[in-house]
């Protein structure tokens, strides 16, 4: 939540004004009656002026976004911006597509194209609205079986609940997390593994959620790591001491809820009389995301012939460093949120996140090593999930 350069603001305003003008031109094309067109024009530009007024207020008062521990204003600004911009962007695109036909005096074809854009834009508006009001609180139980050659027979059918990216500061209360805890406990997992981003920025975002985090139960324990948002790197602090204090409080509160926090460490557990190492590294990511992970240190106390599960928040770490460690059979990550948006074609899920992250959601395999990416439970940036519901992953390990 850092400041935005003034050049970026001007480019943003120019881009938005271009979209507004094109979308208005498209809407105006479809209205024939002059009185109706006048009313539509007044309403259109009045709503646009209100939106620009909200943006202006946000830019003049950046601390209401950058330094607040109450994110409601921030999410309000982002939500109405997305609701306004994306449908109009779609309409503007169809206006451009229809422009050659209008130039060639074929206005009926041009209007048909623009009308199609308007209908699709309204559909997008409803879909975004659904994602904000309903989608972000609709739980997706994603069940996956992972067959691993080196898995000891005694660990066959080991059931892991993998959760990630809670971003507790984005929730109004603990009701949704309570619902998640109930669903997790119904599964009766052997392990609960949380792969980071418990908060957006501040440790006090965990206040009021401790009971629900503590309520999550498993046979062999609960383990957690930190994500990039858990370090406070996206806020301005009066001193390093203040930032460090925030970090210590977060770690303490997380452990008080029963999660064993692994910071470049490993923990051996015994499941069905078989040793199993849970390894957790601190955040590793491509710039500008911080790199605190020390994988070699985390592996120090493990043995080569043991089965290992690694937790690392950012999935890009898997390809960059983890794959070189041939005896890490399963890696769990989060971070991507699945882009909080997806669409399906012939049952196959696609997300724009693939343009940013090669590995963005679900199960991946390279040689005999697996990576599973949880699509997250909470939201950040945009307070909504569009066809990308909050995910509780249920991973069942199978020996071949």
mmCIF file of C-alpha atoms in Angstrom:
data_model
loop_
_atom_site.group_PDB
_atom_site.id
_atom_site.type_symbol
_atom_site.label_atom_id
_atom_site.label_comp_id
_atom_site.label_asym_id
_atom_site.label_seq_id
_atom_site.Cartn_x
_atom_site.Cartn_y
_atom_site.Cartn_z
ATOM 1 C CA UNK A 1 0.000 0.000 0.000
ATOM 2 C CA UNK A 2 2.726 2.420 -0.974
ATOM 3 C CA UNK A 3 2.279 5.788 -2.613
ATOM 4 C CA UNK A 4 1.602 6.119 -6.349
ATOM 5 C CA UNK A 5 3.847 8.392 -8.500
ATOM 6 C CA UNK A 6 2.116 11.509 -9.873
ATOM 7 C CA UNK A 7 2.922 10.436 -13.467
ATOM 8 C CA UNK A 8 1.088 7.181 -12.791
ATOM 9 C CA UNK A 9 -1.928 9.071 -11.459
ATOM 10 C CA UNK A 10 -2.124 11.255 -14.585
ATOM 11 C CA UNK A 11 -1.865 8.249 -16.903
ATOM 12 C CA UNK A 12 -4.535 6.477 -14.860
ATOM 13 C CA UNK A 13 -6.899 9.480 -15.074
ATOM 14 C CA UNK A 14 -6.323 9.804 -18.840
ATOM 15 C CA UNK A 15 -7.010 6.096 -19.340
ATOM 16 C CA UNK A 16 -10.196 6.215 -17.264
ATOM 17 C CA UNK A 17 -11.489 9.332 -19.036
ATOM 18 C CA UNK A 18 -10.921 7.621 -22.402
ATOM 19 C CA UNK A 19 -12.932 4.599 -21.232
ATOM 20 C CA UNK A 20 -15.696 6.824 -19.829
ATOM 21 C CA UNK A 21 -15.958 8.796 -23.073
ATOM 22 C CA UNK A 22 -16.047 5.723 -25.311
ATOM 23 C CA UNK A 23 -18.565 3.924 -23.093
ATOM 24 C CA UNK A 24 -20.782 7.019 -22.982
ATOM 25 C CA UNK A 25 -20.625 7.316 -26.766
ATOM 26 C CA UNK A 26 -21.759 3.697 -27.030
ATOM 27 C CA UNK A 27 -24.659 4.154 -24.608
ATOM 28 C CA UNK A 28 -25.700 7.403 -26.325
ATOM 29 C CA UNK A 29 -25.824 5.604 -29.686
ATOM 30 C CA UNK A 30 -28.510 3.286 -28.386
ATOM 31 C CA UNK A 31 -30.814 6.016 -27.047
ATOM 32 C CA UNK A 32 -32.949 7.649 -29.734
ATOM 33 C CA UNK A 33 -35.345 9.869 -27.769
ATOM 34 C CA UNK A 34 -33.680 13.228 -26.981
ATOM 35 C CA UNK A 35 -35.302 13.694 -23.566
ATOM 36 C CA UNK A 36 -34.330 10.206 -22.506
ATOM 37 C CA UNK A 37 -30.809 10.730 -23.847
ATOM 38 C CA UNK A 38 -30.496 13.935 -21.806
ATOM 39 C CA UNK A 39 -31.535 12.158 -18.611
ATOM 40 C CA UNK A 40 -29.196 9.234 -19.352
ATOM 41 C CA UNK A 41 -26.334 11.679 -20.001
ATOM 42 C CA UNK A 42 -26.911 13.540 -16.723
ATOM 43 C CA UNK A 43 -27.068 10.303 -14.745
ATOM 44 C CA UNK A 44 -24.008 8.848 -16.494
ATOM 45 C CA UNK A 45 -21.744 11.838 -15.900
ATOM 46 C CA UNK A 46 -23.079 12.457 -12.402
ATOM 47 C CA UNK A 47 -22.095 8.945 -11.356
ATOM 48 C CA UNK A 48 -18.723 9.412 -13.050
ATOM 49 C CA UNK A 49 -18.198 12.702 -11.199
ATOM 50 C CA UNK A 50 -19.039 11.030 -7.878
ATOM 51 C CA UNK A 51 -16.491 8.283 -8.588
ATOM 52 C CA UNK A 52 -13.802 10.830 -9.452
ATOM 53 C CA UNK A 53 -14.674 12.702 -6.262
ATOM 54 C CA UNK A 54 -14.103 9.549 -4.222
ATOM 55 C CA UNK A 55 -10.774 8.955 -5.969
ATOM 56 C CA UNK A 56 -9.739 12.560 -5.350
ATOM 57 C CA UNK A 57 -10.569 12.186 -1.651
ATOM 58 C CA UNK A 58 -8.524 8.984 -1.512
ATOM 59 C CA UNK A 59 -5.516 10.588 -3.236
ATOM 60 C CA UNK A 60 -5.660 13.657 -0.972
ATOM 61 C CA UNK A 61 -5.903 11.429 2.128
ATOM 62 C CA UNK A 62 -3.515 8.545 1.331
ATOM 63 C CA UNK A 63 -3.101 7.621 5.009
ATOM 64 C CA UNK A 64 -6.738 6.482 5.068
ATOM 65 C CA UNK A 65 -5.525 3.701 2.806
ATOM 66 C CA UNK A 66 -1.818 3.261 3.493
ATOM 67 C CA UNK A 67 -1.744 3.452 7.279
ATOM 68 C CA UNK A 68 -5.193 2.342 8.369
ATOM 69 C CA UNK A 69 -5.922 -0.869 10.241
ATOM 70 C CA UNK A 70 -9.546 -0.620 9.072
ATOM 71 C CA UNK A 71 -9.563 -1.489 5.393
ATOM 72 C CA UNK A 72 -13.243 -0.827 4.715
ATOM 73 C CA UNK A 73 -12.696 2.540 3.004
ATOM 74 C CA UNK A 74 -9.912 1.062 0.876
ATOM 75 C CA UNK A 75 -12.100 -1.849 -0.200
ATOM 76 C CA UNK A 76 -15.023 0.470 -0.831
ATOM 77 C CA UNK A 77 -12.919 2.556 -3.235
ATOM 78 C CA UNK A 78 -11.565 -0.519 -5.032
ATOM 79 C CA UNK A 79 -14.981 -2.216 -5.250
ATOM 80 C CA UNK A 80 -16.861 0.709 -6.774
ATOM 81 C CA UNK A 81 -13.922 1.318 -9.103
ATOM 82 C CA UNK A 82 -14.002 -2.255 -10.400
ATOM 83 C CA UNK A 83 -17.806 -2.190 -10.667
ATOM 84 C CA UNK A 84 -17.556 0.993 -12.728
ATOM 85 C CA UNK A 85 -14.454 0.474 -14.859
ATOM 86 C CA UNK A 86 -14.528 -3.127 -16.069
ATOM 87 C CA UNK A 87 -18.070 -3.180 -17.530
ATOM 88 C CA UNK A 88 -17.389 0.182 -19.214
ATOM 89 C CA UNK A 89 -14.062 -1.111 -20.523
ATOM 90 C CA UNK A 90 -15.937 -3.951 -22.202
ATOM 91 C CA UNK A 91 -18.479 -1.532 -23.684
ATOM 92 C CA UNK A 92 -15.653 0.741 -24.890
ATOM 93 C CA UNK A 93 -14.020 -2.223 -26.630
ATOM 94 C CA UNK A 94 -17.238 -3.011 -28.520
ATOM 95 C CA UNK A 95 -17.592 0.671 -29.450
ATOM 96 C CA UNK A 96 -14.141 0.521 -31.053
ATOM 97 C CA UNK A 97 -15.032 -2.733 -32.847
ATOM 98 C CA UNK A 98 -18.233 -1.174 -34.160
ATOM 99 C CA UNK A 99 -16.578 2.121 -35.196
ATOM 100 C CA UNK A 100 -15.601 1.015 -38.748
ATOM 101 C CA UNK A 101 -19.214 0.042 -39.495
ATOM 102 C CA UNK A 102 -20.435 3.408 -38.252
ATOM 103 C CA UNK A 103 -17.812 5.128 -40.408
ATOM 104 C CA UNK A 104 -19.114 3.157 -43.401
ATOM 105 C CA UNK A 105 -22.641 4.427 -42.624
ATOM 106 C CA UNK A 106 -23.817 0.998 -41.512
ATOM 107 C CA UNK A 107 -25.250 2.232 -38.229
ATOM 108 C CA UNK A 108 -27.488 -0.776 -37.631
ATOM 109 C CA UNK A 109 -24.501 -3.151 -37.473
ATOM 110 C CA UNK A 110 -22.603 -0.685 -35.297
ATOM 111 C CA UNK A 111 -25.537 -0.446 -32.872
ATOM 112 C CA UNK A 112 -25.908 -4.222 -32.747
ATOM 113 C CA UNK A 113 -22.237 -4.579 -31.830
ATOM 114 C CA UNK A 114 -22.474 -1.878 -29.153
ATOM 115 C CA UNK A 115 -25.699 -3.394 -27.780
ATOM 116 C CA UNK A 116 -23.893 -6.743 -27.473
ATOM 117 C CA UNK A 117 -21.154 -4.969 -25.514
ATOM 118 C CA UNK A 118 -23.736 -3.328 -23.254
ATOM 119 C CA UNK A 119 -25.439 -6.651 -22.511
ATOM 120 C CA UNK A 120 -22.118 -8.336 -21.771
ATOM 121 C CA UNK A 121 -21.091 -5.337 -19.660
ATOM 122 C CA UNK A 122 -24.253 -5.645 -17.567
ATOM 123 C CA UNK A 123 -23.545 -9.357 -17.153
ATOM 124 C CA UNK A 124 -20.036 -8.533 -15.988
ATOM 125 C CA UNK A 125 -21.440 -5.955 -13.539
ATOM 126 C CA UNK A 126 -23.731 -8.574 -12.011
ATOM 127 C CA UNK A 127 -20.914 -11.132 -11.870
ATOM 128 C CA UNK A 128 -18.592 -8.703 -10.084
ATOM 129 C CA UNK A 129 -21.361 -7.747 -7.677
ATOM 130 C CA UNK A 130 -21.994 -11.426 -6.930
ATOM 131 C CA UNK A 131 -18.282 -11.956 -6.314
ATOM 132 C CA UNK A 132 -18.260 -9.105 -3.782
ATOM 133 C CA UNK A 133 -21.450 -10.041 -1.948
ATOM 134 C CA UNK A 134 -21.485 -13.836 -2.194
ATOM 135 C CA UNK A 135 -18.431 -15.295 -3.932
ATOM 136 C CA UNK A 136 -15.901 -14.289 -1.297
ATOM 137 C CA UNK A 137 -17.839 -16.178 1.372
ATOM 138 C CA UNK A 138 -18.637 -19.362 -0.557
ATOM 139 C CA UNK A 139 -16.327 -22.186 0.503
ATOM 140 C CA UNK A 140 -14.756 -24.437 -2.111
ATOM 141 C CA UNK A 141 -13.639 -27.832 -0.779
ATOM 142 C CA UNK A 142 -10.996 -28.972 -3.259
ATOM 143 C CA UNK A 143 -10.220 -32.682 -2.842
ATOM 144 C CA UNK A 144 -7.042 -33.983 -4.489
ATOM 145 C CA UNK A 145 -5.335 -37.365 -4.349
ATOM 146 C CA UNK A 146 -1.546 -37.288 -4.740
ATOM 147 C CA UNK A 147 0.181 -40.566 -5.632
ATOM 148 C CA UNK A 148 3.834 -40.479 -4.555
ATOM 149 C CA UNK A 149 6.293 -43.298 -5.312
ATOM 150 C CA UNK A 150 8.450 -42.648 -2.253
ATOM 151 C CA UNK A 151 5.559 -42.373 0.227
ATOM 152 C CA UNK A 152 5.877 -45.035 2.948
ATOM 153 C CA UNK A 153 3.006 -47.509 2.917
ATOM 154 C CA UNK A 154 2.197 -46.559 6.513
ATOM 155 C CA UNK A 155 1.435 -42.994 5.371
ATOM 156 C CA UNK A 156 -0.981 -44.123 2.667
ATOM 157 C CA UNK A 157 -4.273 -42.167 2.930
ATOM 158 C CA UNK A 158 -2.686 -39.463 5.120
ATOM 159 C CA UNK A 159 -5.151 -36.577 4.930
ATOM 160 C CA UNK A 160 -3.867 -32.987 4.896
ATOM 161 C CA UNK A 161 -5.980 -29.839 5.069
ATOM 162 C CA UNK A 162 -4.050 -27.072 3.367
ATOM 163 C CA UNK A 163 -5.206 -23.455 3.837
ATOM 164 C CA UNK A 164 -3.570 -20.189 2.916
ATOM 165 C CA UNK A 165 -3.908 -16.410 2.652
ATOM 166 C CA UNK A 166 -6.524 -15.675 5.301
ATOM 167 C CA UNK A 167 -5.914 -11.887 5.248
ATOM 168 C CA UNK A 168 -7.969 -11.527 8.420
ATOM 169 C CA UNK A 169 -7.986 -7.729 8.236
ATOM 170 C CA UNK A 170 -10.294 -7.994 5.237
ATOM 171 C CA UNK A 171 -13.127 -9.658 7.185
ATOM 172 C CA UNK A 172 -15.780 -7.668 9.046
ATOM 173 C CA UNK A 173 -16.112 -10.343 11.768
ATOM 174 C CA UNK A 174 -15.216 -13.973 12.483
ATOM 175 C CA UNK A 175 -18.399 -15.576 11.102
ATOM 176 C CA UNK A 176 -16.850 -16.790 7.846
ATOM 177 C CA UNK A 177 -13.733 -18.104 9.569
ATOM 178 C CA UNK A 178 -16.030 -19.953 11.999
ATOM 179 C CA UNK A 179 -17.719 -21.556 8.983
ATOM 180 C CA UNK A 180 -14.297 -22.566 7.643
ATOM 181 C CA UNK A 181 -13.313 -24.078 10.998
ATOM 182 C CA UNK A 182 -16.482 -26.188 11.039
ATOM 183 C CA UNK A 183 -15.801 -27.467 7.511
ATOM 184 C CA UNK A 184 -12.181 -28.279 8.358
ATOM 185 C CA UNK A 185 -13.144 -30.232 11.462
ATOM 186 C CA UNK A 186 -15.748 -32.213 9.488
ATOM 187 C CA UNK A 187 -12.896 -33.483 7.316
ATOM 188 C CA UNK A 188 -11.071 -34.844 10.397
ATOM 189 C CA UNK A 189 -7.621 -34.128 8.941
ATOM 190 C CA UNK A 190 -4.379 -35.738 10.045
ATOM 191 C CA UNK A 191 -2.569 -32.429 9.521
ATOM 192 C CA UNK A 192 -3.521 -28.772 9.043
ATOM 193 C CA UNK A 193 -0.898 -26.781 7.145
ATOM 194 C CA UNK A 194 -1.224 -23.007 6.703
ATOM 195 C CA UNK A 195 1.043 -21.390 4.101
ATOM 196 C CA UNK A 196 1.051 -17.750 5.156
ATOM 197 C CA UNK A 197 -0.541 -14.301 4.938
ATOM 198 C CA UNK A 198 -2.535 -14.442 8.159
ATOM 199 C CA UNK A 199 -2.975 -10.616 8.010
ATOM 200 C CA UNK A 200 -2.705 -7.761 5.529
ATOM 201 C CA UNK A 201 -0.161 -5.716 7.498
ATOM 202 C CA UNK A 202 -0.721 -5.544 11.254
ATOM 203 C CA UNK A 203 -0.744 -8.092 14.057
ATOM 204 C CA UNK A 204 -3.874 -6.573 15.629
ATOM 205 C CA UNK A 205 -5.858 -7.716 12.585
ATOM 206 C CA UNK A 206 -5.896 -11.116 14.312
ATOM 207 C CA UNK A 207 -7.938 -9.757 17.215
ATOM 208 C CA UNK A 208 -11.339 -11.439 17.396
ATOM 209 C CA UNK A 209 -10.288 -14.394 15.248
ATOM 210 C CA UNK A 210 -8.280 -16.316 17.842
ATOM 211 C CA UNK A 211 -11.165 -18.562 18.903
ATOM 212 C CA UNK A 212 -11.846 -19.784 15.376
ATOM 213 C CA UNK A 213 -8.166 -20.392 14.601
ATOM 214 C CA UNK A 214 -7.871 -22.359 17.848
ATOM 215 C CA UNK A 215 -11.002 -24.363 16.990
ATOM 216 C CA UNK A 216 -9.320 -25.997 13.961
ATOM 217 C CA UNK A 217 -8.280 -29.524 14.996
ATOM 218 C CA UNK A 218 -6.151 -32.271 13.498
ATOM 219 C CA UNK A 219 -4.635 -35.576 14.612
ATOM 220 C CA UNK A 220 -0.922 -34.753 14.306
ATOM 221 C CA UNK A 221 -0.923 -30.988 14.728
ATOM 222 C CA UNK A 222 -1.192 -27.638 12.984
ATOM 223 C CA UNK A 223 1.758 -25.935 11.297
ATOM 224 C CA UNK A 224 2.150 -22.487 9.767
ATOM 225 C CA UNK A 225 4.599 -20.218 7.970
ATOM 226 C CA UNK A 226 4.606 -16.497 7.238
ATOM 227 C CA UNK A 227 3.629 -14.879 3.934
ATOM 228 C CA UNK A 228 4.858 -11.639 2.394
ATOM 229 C CA UNK A 229 2.064 -9.616 4.045
ATOM 230 C CA UNK A 230 2.936 -10.889 7.522
ATOM 231 C CA UNK A 231 6.198 -8.934 7.787
ATOM 232 C CA UNK A 232 4.686 -5.436 7.715
ATOM 233 C CA UNK A 233 6.793 -4.534 4.664
ATOM 234 C CA UNK A 234 3.913 -2.695 2.989
ATOM 235 C CA UNK A 235 3.400 -0.121 5.752
ATOM 236 C CA UNK A 236 5.340 2.909 6.950
ATOM 237 C CA UNK A 237 6.694 2.457 10.479
ATOM 238 C CA UNK A 238 8.032 5.091 12.848
ATOM 239 C CA UNK A 239 10.975 2.834 13.624
ATOM 240 C CA UNK A 240 12.392 -0.615 12.974
ATOM 241 C CA UNK A 241 11.647 -1.369 16.634
ATOM 242 C CA UNK A 242 7.937 -0.718 16.054
ATOM 243 C CA UNK A 243 7.933 -2.960 12.980
ATOM 244 C CA UNK A 244 9.815 -5.671 14.867
ATOM 245 C CA UNK A 245 7.370 -5.473 17.764
ATOM 246 C CA UNK A 246 4.457 -5.944 15.353
ATOM 247 C CA UNK A 247 6.195 -9.030 13.951
ATOM 248 C CA UNK A 248 6.804 -10.552 17.378
ATOM 249 C CA UNK A 249 3.186 -10.013 18.439
ATOM 250 C CA UNK A 250 1.931 -11.661 15.242
ATOM 251 C CA UNK A 251 4.159 -14.700 15.766
ATOM 252 C CA UNK A 252 3.093 -15.028 19.383
ATOM 253 C CA UNK A 253 -0.617 -14.720 18.648
ATOM 254 C CA UNK A 254 -0.422 -17.278 15.838
ATOM 255 C CA UNK A 255 1.303 -19.787 18.092
ATOM 256 C CA UNK A 256 -1.199 -19.141 20.894
ATOM 257 C CA UNK A 257 -3.927 -20.483 18.571
ATOM 258 C CA UNK A 258 -2.160 -23.851 18.437
ATOM 259 C CA UNK A 259 -0.220 -23.425 15.198
ATOM 260 C CA UNK A 260 3.438 -24.440 15.273
ATOM 261 C CA UNK A 261 5.159 -21.594 13.414
ATOM 262 C CA UNK A 262 8.140 -22.764 11.363
ATOM 263 C CA UNK A 263 10.709 -20.075 10.513
ATOM 264 C CA UNK A 264 13.328 -21.744 8.303
ATOM 265 C CA UNK A 265 12.856 -24.808 10.475
ATOM 266 C CA UNK A 266 11.690 -28.397 10.327
ATOM 267 C CA UNK A 267 9.639 -30.439 12.749
ATOM 268 C CA UNK A 268 9.552 -34.206 12.810
ATOM 269 C CA UNK A 269 6.221 -35.785 13.649
ATOM 270 C CA UNK A 270 5.330 -39.455 13.928
ATOM 271 C CA UNK A 271 2.279 -40.571 11.959
ATOM 272 C CA UNK A 272 1.301 -44.236 12.067
ATOM 273 C CA UNK A 273 4.675 -44.967 13.705
ATOM 274 C CA UNK A 274 6.449 -43.361 10.741
ATOM 275 C CA UNK A 275 8.666 -40.258 10.905
ATOM 276 C CA UNK A 276 7.510 -37.360 8.714
ATOM 277 C CA UNK A 277 9.197 -33.970 8.419
ATOM 278 C CA UNK A 278 7.192 -30.759 8.107
ATOM 279 C CA UNK A 279 9.499 -28.034 6.799
ATOM 280 C CA UNK A 280 8.628 -24.346 6.811
ATOM 281 C CA UNK A 281 10.600 -21.497 5.261
ATOM 282 C CA UNK A 282 10.068 -17.788 5.514
ATOM 283 C CA UNK A 283 8.853 -15.861 2.496
ATOM 284 C CA UNK A 284 10.734 -16.073 -0.790
ATOM 285 C CA UNK A 285 9.615 -14.185 -3.856
ATOM 286 C CA UNK A 286 10.749 -12.378 -6.971
ATOM 287 C CA UNK A 287 11.316 -8.633 -6.563
ATOM 288 C CA UNK A 288 9.638 -6.603 -5.066
ATOM 289 C CA UNK A 289 8.613 -9.445 -2.727
ATOM 290 C CA UNK A 290 11.118 -10.063 0.088
ATOM 291 C CA UNK A 291 13.404 -13.088 0.263
ATOM 292 C CA UNK A 292 13.791 -14.338 3.813
ATOM 293 C CA UNK A 293 13.817 -18.070 3.085
ATOM 294 C CA UNK A 294 16.814 -20.175 4.069
ATOM 295 C CA UNK A 295 15.965 -23.581 2.661
ATOM 296 C CA UNK A 296 19.314 -25.196 3.517
ATOM 297 C CA UNK A 297 18.952 -24.135 7.147
ATOM 298 C CA UNK A 298 15.414 -25.519 7.268
ATOM 299 C CA UNK A 299 16.682 -28.895 6.010
ATOM 300 C CA UNK A 300 19.567 -29.141 8.471
ATOM 301 C CA UNK A 301 17.955 -31.576 10.903
ATOM 302 C CA UNK A 302 16.197 -33.762 8.339
ATOM 303 C CA UNK A 303 17.401 -37.100 6.992
ATOM 304 C CA UNK A 304 17.758 -37.949 3.320
ATOM 305 C CA UNK A 305 15.586 -41.057 3.432
ATOM 306 C CA UNK A 306 12.626 -39.411 5.223
ATOM 307 C CA UNK A 307 9.399 -38.186 3.666
ATOM 308 C CA UNK A 308 9.240 -34.387 3.605
ATOM 309 C CA UNK A 309 6.517 -31.790 3.141
ATOM 310 C CA UNK A 310 7.735 -28.253 2.529
ATOM 311 C CA UNK A 311 5.654 -25.131 3.165
ATOM 312 C CA UNK A 312 6.787 -22.046 1.211
ATOM 313 C CA UNK A 313 4.403 -19.157 0.649
ATOM 314 C CA UNK A 314 5.314 -18.114 -2.893
ATOM 315 C CA UNK A 315 5.101 -20.921 -5.500
ATOM 316 C CA UNK A 316 7.845 -19.333 -7.625
ATOM 317 C CA UNK A 317 10.247 -20.602 -4.953
ATOM 318 C CA UNK A 318 9.527 -24.188 -6.059
ATOM 319 C CA UNK A 319 11.071 -23.819 -9.512
ATOM 320 C CA UNK A 320 13.846 -21.450 -8.443
ATOM 321 C CA UNK A 321 15.228 -23.388 -5.469
ATOM 322 C CA UNK A 322 13.131 -26.307 -4.254
ATOM 323 C CA UNK A 323 13.366 -28.582 -7.311
ATOM 324 C CA UNK A 324 17.124 -28.817 -6.808
ATOM 325 C CA UNK A 325 16.399 -30.610 -3.529
ATOM 326 C CA UNK A 326 15.393 -33.950 -5.016
ATOM 327 C CA UNK A 327 14.222 -35.420 -1.720
ATOM 328 C CA UNK A 328 11.449 -32.860 -1.089
ATOM 329 C CA UNK A 329 8.519 -34.842 -2.395
ATOM 330 C CA UNK A 330 5.671 -32.404 -1.737
ATOM 331 C CA UNK A 331 5.658 -28.601 -1.581
ATOM 332 C CA UNK A 332 2.652 -26.526 -0.486
ATOM 333 C CA UNK A 333 2.224 -22.850 -1.390
ATOM 334 C CA UNK A 334 -0.366 -20.079 -1.600
ATOM 335 C CA UNK A 335 0.154 -16.401 -2.420
ATOM 336 C CA UNK A 336 -1.611 -16.232 -5.801
ATOM 337 C CA UNK A 337 -5.270 -16.279 -4.597
ATOM 338 C CA UNK A 338 -5.899 -17.742 -8.054
ATOM 339 C CA UNK A 339 -6.124 -14.095 -9.067
ATOM 340 C CA UNK A 340 -9.494 -14.030 -7.209
ATOM 341 C CA UNK A 341 -11.000 -14.396 -10.686
ATOM 342 C CA UNK A 342 -11.406 -17.279 -13.116
ATOM 343 C CA UNK A 343 -13.516 -18.630 -15.930
ATOM 344 C CA UNK A 344 -14.034 -22.156 -17.170
ATOM 345 C CA UNK A 345 -13.931 -23.488 -20.711
ATOM 346 C CA UNK A 346 -15.005 -27.116 -21.187
ATOM 347 C CA UNK A 347 -14.558 -27.648 -17.466
ATOM 348 C CA UNK A 348 -10.969 -26.349 -17.479
ATOM 349 C CA UNK A 349 -10.283 -23.448 -15.123
ATOM 350 C CA UNK A 350 -8.385 -20.417 -16.404
ATOM 351 C CA UNK A 351 -7.171 -17.405 -14.427
ATOM 352 C CA UNK A 352 -5.438 -14.201 -15.589
ATOM 353 C CA UNK A 353 -2.941 -14.958 -12.800
ATOM 354 C CA UNK A 354 -1.137 -17.232 -15.268
ATOM 355 C CA UNK A 355 0.180 -14.057 -16.950
ATOM 356 C CA UNK A 356 2.024 -13.259 -13.697
ATOM 357 C CA UNK A 357 2.679 -16.664 -12.123
ATOM 358 C CA UNK A 358 3.513 -19.800 -14.111
ATOM 359 C CA UNK A 359 2.149 -21.884 -11.239
ATOM 360 C CA UNK A 360 -1.001 -20.272 -9.872
ATOM 361 C CA UNK A 361 -3.423 -22.879 -8.489
ATOM 362 C CA UNK A 362 -3.911 -26.603 -7.952
ATOM 363 C CA UNK A 363 -1.495 -29.511 -8.408
ATOM 364 C CA UNK A 364 1.712 -29.512 -10.479
ATOM 365 C CA UNK A 365 4.308 -32.240 -10.976
ATOM 366 C CA UNK A 366 7.903 -32.261 -12.173
ATOM 367 C CA UNK A 367 9.678 -35.614 -12.227
ATOM 368 C CA UNK A 368 8.835 -37.079 -8.804
ATOM 369 C CA UNK A 369 8.174 -33.790 -7.043
ATOM 370 C CA UNK A 370 4.780 -32.203 -6.479
ATOM 371 C CA UNK A 371 3.614 -28.656 -5.851
ATOM 372 C CA UNK A 372 0.131 -27.833 -4.611
ATOM 373 C CA UNK A 373 -1.043 -24.196 -4.602
ATOM 374 C CA UNK A 374 -4.014 -23.285 -2.444
ATOM 375 C CA UNK A 375 -6.105 -20.495 -3.985
ATOM 376 C CA UNK A 376 -6.542 -18.756 -0.638
ATOM 377 C CA UNK A 377 -9.416 -18.032 1.713
ATOM 378 C CA UNK A 378 -9.268 -14.251 2.098
ATOM 379 C CA UNK A 379 -9.015 -11.308 -0.253
ATOM 380 C CA UNK A 380 -6.497 -8.535 -0.757
ATOM 381 C CA UNK A 381 -6.773 -5.496 -3.020
ATOM 382 C CA UNK A 382 -10.218 -6.344 -4.350
ATOM 383 C CA UNK A 383 -12.769 -7.518 -1.781
ATOM 384 C CA UNK A 384 -14.383 -10.113 -3.990
ATOM 385 C CA UNK A 385 -13.903 -13.489 -5.649
ATOM 386 C CA UNK A 386 -15.330 -14.094 -9.099
ATOM 387 C CA UNK A 387 -15.678 -17.815 -9.873
ATOM 388 C CA UNK A 388 -12.694 -18.336 -7.555
ATOM 389 C CA UNK A 389 -14.267 -19.214 -4.206
ATOM 390 C CA UNK A 390 -12.221 -19.390 -0.987
ATOM 391 C CA UNK A 391 -10.486 -22.761 -0.950
ATOM 392 C CA UNK A 392 -9.973 -25.416 1.674
ATOM 393 C CA UNK A 393 -7.666 -28.006 0.075
ATOM 394 C CA UNK A 394 -7.995 -31.633 1.163
ATOM 395 C CA UNK A 395 -4.903 -33.517 0.031
ATOM 396 C CA UNK A 396 -4.932 -37.292 0.404
ATOM 397 C CA UNK A 397 -1.506 -38.906 -0.016
ATOM 398 C CA UNK A 398 -1.314 -42.302 -1.701
ATOM 399 C CA UNK A 399 1.599 -44.680 -1.991
ATOM 400 C CA UNK A 400 2.127 -46.468 -5.314
#
